[in-house]
Coordinates of C-alpha atoms in Angstrom, one line a residue:
M1 CA 14.5 -22.1 1.6
H2 CA 12.0 -19.5 1.2
Q3 CA 12.2 -17.4 5.1
P4 CA 12.7 -14.3 4.0
D5 CA 14.4 -12.3 6.8
P6 CA 13.0 -10.6 9.5
V7 CA 12.9 -7.4 8.3
T8 CA 11.2 -8.1 5.4
K9 CA 8.4 -9.5 7.1
H10 CA 7.5 -7.6 9.5
A11 CA 7.3 -4.7 6.6
L12 CA 5.1 -7.8 4.6
S13 CA 3.2 -7.5 7.3
D14 CA 2.5 -4.0 8.5
I15 CA 1.9 -3.4 3.8
A16 CA -0.4 -6.3 4.2
T17 CA -2.5 -4.6 7.3
S18 CA -3.3 -1.9 5.5
L19 CA -3.2 -3.2 2.6
A20 CA -6.1 -5.2 4.0
A21 CA -8.4 -1.9 5.6
Q22 CA -8.1 -0.7 1.9
V23 CA -9.6 -3.7 0.2
A24 CA -12.1 -4.4 2.6
R25 CA -13.9 -0.8 1.2
Q26 CA -13.2 -1.2 -1.9
S27 CA -14.5 -4.2 -2.6
L28 CA -17.8 -3.5 -1.2
P29 CA -20.6 -4.6 -3.9
G30 CA -21.6 -1.3 -6.1
S31 CA -22.6 -2.0 -9.3
P32 CA -23.6 -5.9 -10.5
A33 CA -21.8 -5.3 -14.1
V34 CA -18.6 -3.1 -12.9
H35 CA -16.1 -2.9 -10.3
I36 CA -13.3 -0.5 -9.8
V37 CA -10.2 -2.3 -8.9
P38 CA -7.3 0.5 -8.5
S39 CA -3.7 -0.7 -7.9
T40 CA -0.1 0.2 -7.5
G41 CA -0.4 1.0 -11.9
D42 CA -3.3 1.0 -13.7
T43 CA -7.2 1.2 -12.6
Q44 CA -8.9 -1.8 -14.0
L45 CA -12.1 -1.8 -14.6
F46 CA -14.0 -5.3 -14.2
V47 CA -16.7 -6.5 -16.4
A48 CA -18.9 -9.0 -14.7
N49 CA -19.7 -10.0 -17.7
G50 CA -16.4 -12.5 -18.7
S51 CA -15.3 -11.1 -15.6
R52 CA -12.8 -9.1 -17.6
L53 CA -9.7 -6.5 -17.3
Y54 CA -9.7 -2.9 -18.8
R55 CA -6.8 -1.0 -17.8
I56 CA -9.0 2.7 -17.6
T57 CA -8.4 6.1 -17.9
S58 CA -8.5 8.3 -14.5
D59 CA -11.2 10.1 -16.8
V60 CA -13.5 6.8 -17.6
E61 CA -12.2 5.5 -13.2
A62 CA -13.5 9.3 -12.9
K63 CA -17.4 8.6 -15.1
M64 CA -18.3 4.6 -13.7
Q65 CA -17.3 5.9 -10.6
Q66 CA -20.7 8.1 -10.5
L67 CA -22.3 6.2 -12.0
I68 CA -22.2 3.3 -9.2
A69 CA -23.2 5.6 -7.1
L70 CA -26.5 7.0 -9.7
K71 CA -27.0 3.1 -9.3
D72 CA -27.6 3.9 -13.1
E73 CA -26.7 0.9 -14.0
A74 CA -28.4 1.3 -17.4
A75 CA -25.9 4.3 -18.4
I76 CA -23.0 1.7 -17.3
Q77 CA -24.0 0.1 -20.3
E78 CA -23.6 2.4 -22.4
E79 CA -20.3 3.9 -21.0
L80 CA -19.0 0.3 -21.8
V81 CA -20.5 0.3 -24.7
K82 CA -18.6 3.8 -25.9
M83 CA -15.2 1.6 -24.6
G84 CA -15.9 -0.9 -27.0
V85 CA -16.8 -3.7 -24.5
N86 CA -19.2 -6.6 -26.0
T87 CA -21.9 -5.9 -23.7
T88 CA -23.9 -9.6 -24.5
P89 CA -24.7 -11.6 -21.9
L90 CA -22.6 -14.4 -21.9
I91 CA -24.1 -16.8 -19.0
D92 CA -28.6 -16.4 -19.2
D93 CA -30.9 -17.7 -16.5
T94 CA -30.4 -21.5 -18.3
P95 CA -29.4 -23.9 -15.8
L96 CA -27.1 -26.2 -16.8
E97 CA -29.2 -29.8 -18.2
S98 CA -28.1 -33.6 -17.8
P99 CA -24.7 -32.9 -18.1
G100 CA -21.6 -35.0 -17.8
T101 CA -20.7 -36.4 -15.9
Y102 CA -16.6 -36.4 -15.1
A103 CA -15.2 -37.0 -12.1
L104 CA -16.6 -39.0 -8.5
S105 CA -15.4 -39.1 -5.3
L106 CA -15.8 -42.4 -4.2
A107 CA -16.7 -42.2 0.3
I108 CA -13.9 -45.6 -0.4
A109 CA -14.8 -45.1 3.9
Q110 CA -17.4 -43.9 6.2
K111 CA -15.5 -44.3 8.9
C112 CA -12.4 -42.3 11.1
N113 CA -9.7 -42.7 13.8
M114 CA -9.6 -39.2 13.9
G115 CA -12.5 -37.0 16.2
C116 CA -12.1 -33.9 15.3
T117 CA -14.3 -31.9 16.5
Y118 CA -15.4 -29.8 13.2
C119 CA -16.2 -32.7 10.6
Y120 CA -18.5 -32.0 7.5
A121 CA -18.6 -35.6 7.5
D122 CA -20.1 -35.3 11.2
Q123 CA -16.2 -37.5 12.3
G124 CA -15.7 -39.7 9.6
D125 CA -19.3 -41.9 9.5
F126 CA -21.8 -39.1 7.3
G127 CA -24.5 -39.5 10.6
G128 CA -25.1 -43.7 9.8
P129 CA -22.8 -46.5 11.0
S130 CA -19.4 -47.1 9.9
K131 CA -18.8 -49.0 7.2
N132 CA -16.5 -49.3 4.1
M133 CA -17.8 -49.6 0.9
T134 CA -17.8 -53.1 -1.2
T135 CA -15.7 -53.2 -4.0
D136 CA -18.4 -54.3 -5.5
T137 CA -19.7 -51.0 -5.1
A138 CA -15.8 -49.1 -6.1
R139 CA -16.5 -51.2 -9.7
Q140 CA -20.0 -50.6 -10.2
S141 CA -19.3 -46.2 -9.2
I142 CA -15.8 -47.0 -11.7
D143 CA -17.9 -48.7 -14.6
M144 CA -21.0 -46.0 -14.8
L145 CA -18.2 -43.7 -15.0
V146 CA -16.5 -44.9 -17.5
N147 CA -19.3 -46.0 -19.8
K148 CA -20.6 -42.4 -20.0
A149 CA -17.2 -41.0 -20.6
E150 CA -17.0 -40.1 -24.7
A151 CA -13.4 -41.5 -25.8
G152 CA -10.1 -39.9 -25.6
S153 CA -12.1 -37.4 -23.2
K154 CA -10.3 -37.1 -19.3
I155 CA -11.6 -38.2 -16.2
Q156 CA -11.7 -38.2 -12.6
V157 CA -11.2 -40.5 -9.9
T158 CA -10.8 -39.0 -6.1
F159 CA -10.6 -41.8 -2.2
L160 CA -12.3 -39.7 0.4
G161 CA -13.6 -40.8 3.2
G162 CA -13.5 -41.1 6.8
E163 CA -10.5 -41.9 6.9
P164 CA -10.1 -43.1 3.1
L165 CA -6.5 -45.0 4.0
I166 CA -9.0 -47.6 7.1
N167 CA -9.6 -49.4 3.7
R168 CA -6.6 -48.7 1.8
R169 CA -6.9 -52.7 -0.1
G170 CA -10.7 -50.7 -1.8
I171 CA -8.2 -47.9 -3.1
R172 CA -5.5 -50.5 -4.0
E173 CA -7.8 -52.4 -6.3
T174 CA -10.0 -49.6 -7.6
T175 CA -7.5 -47.6 -8.5
A176 CA -6.0 -50.4 -10.7
Y177 CA -9.8 -51.7 -12.2
A178 CA -10.9 -48.3 -12.9
A179 CA -6.8 -47.6 -14.5
E180 CA -7.2 -50.3 -17.2
L181 CA -10.6 -49.8 -17.7
A182 CA -10.3 -46.5 -18.5
A183 CA -7.0 -47.8 -21.4
R184 CA -9.0 -50.3 -23.3
K185 CA -11.4 -47.4 -23.7
N186 CA -9.1 -44.3 -24.7
L187 CA -9.8 -42.2 -21.5
Q188 CA -7.3 -40.3 -19.5
V189 CA -7.6 -40.7 -15.5
S190 CA -5.9 -39.5 -12.5
F191 CA -7.0 -40.2 -9.3
S192 CA -6.5 -38.3 -6.3
L193 CA -6.9 -38.7 -1.9
T194 CA -7.3 -36.9 0.4
T195 CA -6.5 -37.7 3.8
N196 CA -5.5 -37.3 7.9
G197 CA -1.3 -39.6 7.1
T198 CA -2.0 -40.9 10.4
L199 CA -2.6 -44.5 8.5
L200 CA 0.8 -43.9 5.9
K201 CA 3.1 -46.4 5.0
P202 CA 5.9 -46.2 3.0
D203 CA 4.8 -48.5 0.6
D204 CA 1.7 -46.4 0.1
A205 CA 4.4 -43.7 -2.0
T206 CA 5.6 -46.1 -3.6
F207 CA 1.5 -46.9 -4.8
F208 CA 0.9 -43.2 -4.8
E209 CA 3.9 -42.1 -7.3
E210 CA 3.4 -46.2 -9.9
Y211 CA -0.4 -43.8 -10.9
G212 CA 0.4 -40.4 -10.5
F213 CA -2.2 -39.4 -7.4
A214 CA -3.2 -36.0 -6.3
V215 CA -2.3 -36.2 -2.5
T216 CA -4.1 -33.6 0.0
I217 CA -2.5 -34.0 3.2
S218 CA -5.2 -32.2 6.1
L219 CA -2.8 -29.7 8.7
D220 CA -4.2 -27.3 10.5
G221 CA -1.3 -25.5 11.1
I222 CA 2.3 -26.3 12.9
G223 CA 2.5 -28.0 16.6
E224 CA 0.4 -27.8 18.9
V225 CA -1.6 -25.9 17.0
H226 CA -2.4 -28.0 14.6
D227 CA -2.9 -30.4 17.6
R228 CA -5.6 -28.6 19.3
Q229 CA -7.7 -29.3 16.1
R230 CA -7.4 -32.5 14.5
M231 CA -6.1 -35.0 17.3
L232 CA -7.8 -38.3 17.6
K233 CA -10.2 -40.1 19.6
N234 CA -9.0 -40.4 22.5
G235 CA -7.9 -36.8 22.5
A236 CA -4.5 -37.6 21.8
G237 CA -2.6 -35.4 19.4
T238 CA -0.9 -36.1 15.9
Y239 CA 1.7 -33.6 14.3
D240 CA 4.1 -35.8 15.3
Q241 CA 3.4 -38.2 14.0
I242 CA 2.0 -36.4 9.8
M243 CA 4.6 -35.5 9.4
E244 CA 7.1 -38.7 10.4
R245 CA 4.1 -40.5 8.2
I246 CA 4.6 -37.9 5.7
Q247 CA 8.2 -37.7 4.5
P248 CA 8.6 -40.7 1.9
L249 CA 5.7 -38.6 -0.4
L250 CA 7.4 -35.6 0.1
Q251 CA 10.3 -37.5 -1.6
T252 CA 9.2 -39.9 -3.6
Q253 CA 6.9 -37.1 -5.0
R254 CA 7.3 -36.9 -9.0
R255 CA 3.7 -38.1 -10.6
M256 CA 2.1 -37.6 -7.4
Q257 CA 1.8 -34.0 -5.3
V258 CA 1.6 -33.5 -2.2
A259 CA -0.4 -31.3 -0.6
A260 CA -1.1 -29.9 2.5
R261 CA -4.3 -27.8 3.5
V262 CA -4.8 -25.7 6.1
T263 CA -8.7 -25.3 8.0
V264 CA -9.1 -22.1 9.4
T265 CA -10.3 -21.1 12.5
P266 CA -9.7 -18.8 14.8
A267 CA -7.3 -20.1 16.9
Q268 CA -4.8 -19.6 13.3
K269 CA -3.0 -16.4 14.3
K270 CA -0.4 -16.5 11.7
L271 CA -0.1 -17.9 8.2
D272 CA 2.2 -17.1 6.7
E273 CA 3.7 -18.8 9.1
T274 CA 2.4 -21.9 8.6
L275 CA 2.0 -21.3 4.3
L276 CA 6.5 -21.0 4.8
A277 CA 6.7 -24.1 6.7
F278 CA 5.3 -26.2 5.0
I279 CA 6.7 -24.8 1.3
N280 CA 9.8 -25.7 2.7
M281 CA 8.7 -29.1 3.8
G282 CA 8.1 -29.5 0.3
F283 CA 4.9 -29.6 -0.1
H284 CA 4.4 -28.5 -4.1
S285 CA 0.9 -27.0 -2.8
V286 CA -0.4 -25.2 0.4
G287 CA -4.0 -23.7 0.5
F288 CA -5.7 -22.6 3.5
S289 CA -9.7 -22.9 3.9
P290 CA -11.9 -21.1 6.4
L291 CA -14.4 -23.2 8.4
L292 CA -17.7 -21.9 7.8
R293 CA -20.0 -24.7 8.9
S294 CA -19.1 -27.8 11.1
S295 CA -21.3 -30.4 13.3
A296 CA -20.6 -29.7 16.1
G297 CA -21.4 -25.6 15.5
T298 CA -17.7 -25.3 17.0
D299 CA -14.6 -23.5 15.6
E300 CA -16.8 -21.7 12.5
M301 CA -15.3 -18.0 11.4
T302 CA -17.8 -15.3 12.0
R303 CA -16.9 -12.7 10.0
Q304 CA -14.8 -10.8 12.5
D305 CA -12.3 -12.9 11.7
L306 CA -13.1 -13.9 9.0
E307 CA -11.3 -9.8 8.1
E308 CA -8.2 -10.9 9.5
M309 CA -7.6 -13.9 7.4
L310 CA -7.7 -12.0 5.2
Q311 CA -5.1 -9.8 6.2
G312 CA -2.7 -13.1 6.7
M313 CA -4.3 -14.6 3.1
I314 CA -2.6 -10.7 1.7
T315 CA 0.1 -11.6 3.8
C316 CA 1.1 -14.6 1.9
G317 CA -0.1 -13.2 -0.7
L318 CA 2.4 -10.1 -0.5
L319 CA 4.6 -13.5 -0.3
F320 CA 4.3 -14.2 -3.3
E321 CA 4.1 -12.2 -5.6
Q322 CA 7.7 -11.0 -4.0
H323 CA 9.2 -14.1 -4.5
V324 CA 7.1 -14.8 -8.1
V325 CA 8.7 -11.4 -8.7
Q326 CA 12.6 -13.4 -8.2
R327 CA 11.5 -15.5 -10.3
K328 CA 11.2 -18.7 -7.2
R329 CA 8.7 -20.9 -7.2
F330 CA 6.9 -20.5 -4.4
P331 CA 3.2 -22.5 -4.4
F332 CA 0.7 -20.7 -2.4
L333 CA -2.5 -23.1 -4.2
N334 CA -5.2 -20.0 -3.1
M335 CA -3.3 -17.5 -5.2
V336 CA -2.0 -19.1 -8.2
N337 CA -5.7 -20.2 -8.6
A338 CA -7.0 -17.3 -8.1
L339 CA -4.4 -14.8 -10.1
K340 CA -5.0 -18.5 -13.0
E341 CA -9.2 -18.0 -13.1
I342 CA -9.0 -13.9 -13.8
A343 CA -6.1 -14.3 -15.9
K344 CA -8.5 -17.2 -18.0
G345 CA -11.7 -14.7 -17.8
T346 CA -13.5 -17.4 -15.5
H347 CA -17.3 -16.6 -15.3
R348 CA -19.5 -19.4 -13.9
P349 CA -22.9 -20.2 -13.2
Y350 CA -21.9 -22.7 -10.7
P351 CA -19.3 -22.6 -8.1
C352 CA -18.0 -26.0 -8.5
G353 CA -19.0 -28.9 -10.5
A354 CA -21.2 -30.3 -7.9
G355 CA -24.0 -32.1 -8.9
A356 CA -23.2 -31.6 -12.5
G357 CA -20.5 -32.8 -13.4
Y358 CA -19.0 -33.8 -10.2
M359 CA -21.2 -35.9 -8.3
G360 CA -20.5 -37.8 -4.5
V361 CA -21.0 -42.0 -4.3
S362 CA -21.4 -43.7 -0.4
A363 CA -20.3 -46.4 0.5
E364 CA -23.8 -48.1 -0.2
G365 CA -23.9 -46.5 -4.0
G366 CA -25.8 -43.6 -3.7
L367 CA -25.0 -41.1 -6.0
Y368 CA -24.3 -37.1 -4.0
A369 CA -24.2 -33.8 -5.4
C370 CA -21.0 -33.9 -3.7
H371 CA -18.7 -35.7 -1.7
R372 CA -19.7 -32.9 1.3
F373 CA -23.9 -34.2 0.0
V374 CA -23.1 -37.9 1.2
N375 CA -26.3 -39.5 3.3
E376 CA -28.1 -35.8 3.0
P377 CA -31.0 -35.8 1.8
A378 CA -31.0 -33.0 -0.2
G379 CA -27.3 -33.1 -2.7
S380 CA -29.8 -36.4 -3.1
M381 CA -28.7 -38.1 -7.5
G382 CA -30.0 -41.4 -7.2
N383 CA -27.9 -44.2 -7.4
I384 CA -24.7 -46.2 -9.1
Y385 CA -27.3 -48.9 -10.1
Q386 CA -31.1 -47.4 -11.7
G387 CA -28.9 -44.2 -12.7
I388 CA -28.6 -40.8 -12.1
D389 CA -32.4 -39.1 -11.7
A390 CA -32.2 -36.9 -14.2
S391 CA -34.7 -34.9 -12.3
L392 CA -33.7 -34.0 -8.9
Q393 CA -30.1 -33.5 -10.8
N394 CA -31.4 -31.0 -13.3
K395 CA -33.7 -29.1 -10.0
W396 CA -30.6 -28.9 -8.3
L397 CA -29.2 -27.2 -11.2
Q398 CA -31.8 -24.7 -11.6
D399 CA -32.1 -23.7 -7.7
R400 CA -28.9 -23.6 -7.5
H401 CA -28.3 -21.6 -10.5
V402 CA -26.3 -18.7 -9.7
H403 CA -29.1 -15.6 -11.3
Q404 CA -31.6 -17.9 -8.4
Q405 CA -29.0 -17.2 -5.0
S406 CA -29.7 -14.0 -3.3
P407 CA -27.5 -11.6 -3.2
C408 CA -25.3 -13.1 -5.5
N409 CA -27.6 -12.2 -8.5
G410 CA -26.6 -8.4 -7.2
C411 CA -23.2 -8.8 -6.9
W412 CA -20.3 -8.1 -8.5
A413 CA -18.1 -11.0 -8.2
R414 CA -21.2 -13.7 -9.0
Y415 CA -19.5 -15.7 -12.3
L416 CA -15.9 -16.0 -10.3
C417 CA -17.4 -17.1 -6.8
G418 CA -20.3 -18.7 -8.7
G419 CA -21.9 -18.7 -5.7
G420 CA -20.0 -20.0 -2.7
C421 CA -19.8 -24.1 -2.0
H422 CA -23.2 -24.6 -1.5
H423 CA -22.7 -27.4 0.9
E424 CA -21.7 -24.2 2.8
V425 CA -24.4 -22.0 1.9
L426 CA -27.5 -24.8 2.6
E427 CA -26.1 -24.6 6.4
K428 CA -25.6 -21.1 7.2
G429 CA -26.0 -19.5 5.0
R430 CA -23.4 -16.5 3.0
H431 CA -22.0 -14.5 5.5
A432 CA -18.4 -14.7 4.3
C433 CA -18.8 -13.3 1.2
D434 CA -16.7 -9.7 2.0
Y435 CA -14.1 -11.7 2.8
I436 CA -14.2 -14.6 -1.2
R437 CA -14.9 -10.6 -3.0
G438 CA -12.0 -9.1 -0.6
W439 CA -9.8 -11.7 -1.2
L440 CA -10.7 -11.5 -5.5
H441 CA -10.3 -7.8 -5.3
Y442 CA -6.5 -8.5 -4.1
T443 CA -6.0 -11.2 -6.5
M444 CA -7.4 -8.4 -9.4
Q445 CA -4.1 -6.1 -8.1
A446 CA -1.8 -8.5 -7.9
H447 CA -2.9 -9.4 -11.4
E448 CA -2.1 -6.4 -12.8
R449 CA 1.0 -5.7 -10.8
L450 CA 2.5 -9.2 -11.5
T451 CA 1.6 -8.8 -15.7
R452 CA 4.3 -5.6 -15.3
L453 CA 6.6 -7.0 -13.8
A454 CA 6.7 -11.4 -14.1
P455 CA 3.8 -11.5 -17.2
D456 CA 5.2 -15.1 -18.2
W457 CA 4.9 -16.5 -14.9
Y458 CA 2.3 -18.2 -14.6
R459 CA 3.2 -20.3 -18.2

């Protein structure tokens, strides 16, 4: 069990409260080139170009603080050169152009049995008639993906909705077809699915295990907290039903990996309790995502809500640090992903592969920048019958490049963040920037601590 004793839990909460206030101050924008990250050990200097971290002396820290306050970017560059840092830009203004596609998400069922008011897909039908994707459309989608892939490469097939298990037959037939086609071309194919969990059957676990699915269950909290956000169309709660139906998956998972995804609204106050409960249930990983845009305009997170969420996330992060130092697995997905990206120096001009290596396919075969843009002209990329429209794709990649986004182009976190989810930004703007910077700042501090105390944690 991962439940800490009450004293430890209370202490972590107090530390997180203090740390969140400190992080909020320290993570504000200063220089687009560098960012100072104090920690309990060595102070680090984050260099945006290449997303690199360097331990620095107190003298260098004082000098950089002065130059940041003066907004003297030329002097900052000179100081980096003195430190031996290569200042040649690793990302320029050149956008991607007609990149290859390696992943598709299929809207295998544009319909849903639930009535979540915040659903980006307008309760599953994406603003149009409810429908299933036909077998022919699914196969042509797979054909397009496989035919464009080079032998020996990796491809990804994801099933989404609506609720994808409404079209269980389509999922199973398409999976078998994709696996067979990929084997012929010597491709490594992986499968994933996101489900509300209410329609799961025991033999789904056998099928998902056979093909090594990554299965994500949408669970927004424990008991009544979940039921307030994720109910059936008649208003009935779903938590108990989901808990019963996911048991075969949790018990079967070996090749299959079962994750819990929690959409965070202002109603959630105790992220740490939710995290611990789901980890103890046996989920392979647990992640949180703030609700920044809902189709109904309800339950969206404000800046103040995001400040409170940052405190909760830091509490979860401290739990992660505590377990890792004790050499215990603690699958808090937000923390794992952030630390790995920091460790490898991820730097990118886009937040994700949307409109580039990854696209969403509607039930009728339309191609879109990602699953969130299905049936929305803003993200249209052609269709599976005529193929990707290069002019639409390249215009998208040019417009969405982080250097073209404001205030991103002046932010120290731009190459780790990539500018934020395209769909949320286009619909609602960027009111989550302080939260994102705060979370990255904290995880950089945690990276320094864990590098000292548990240097092999991610190997």
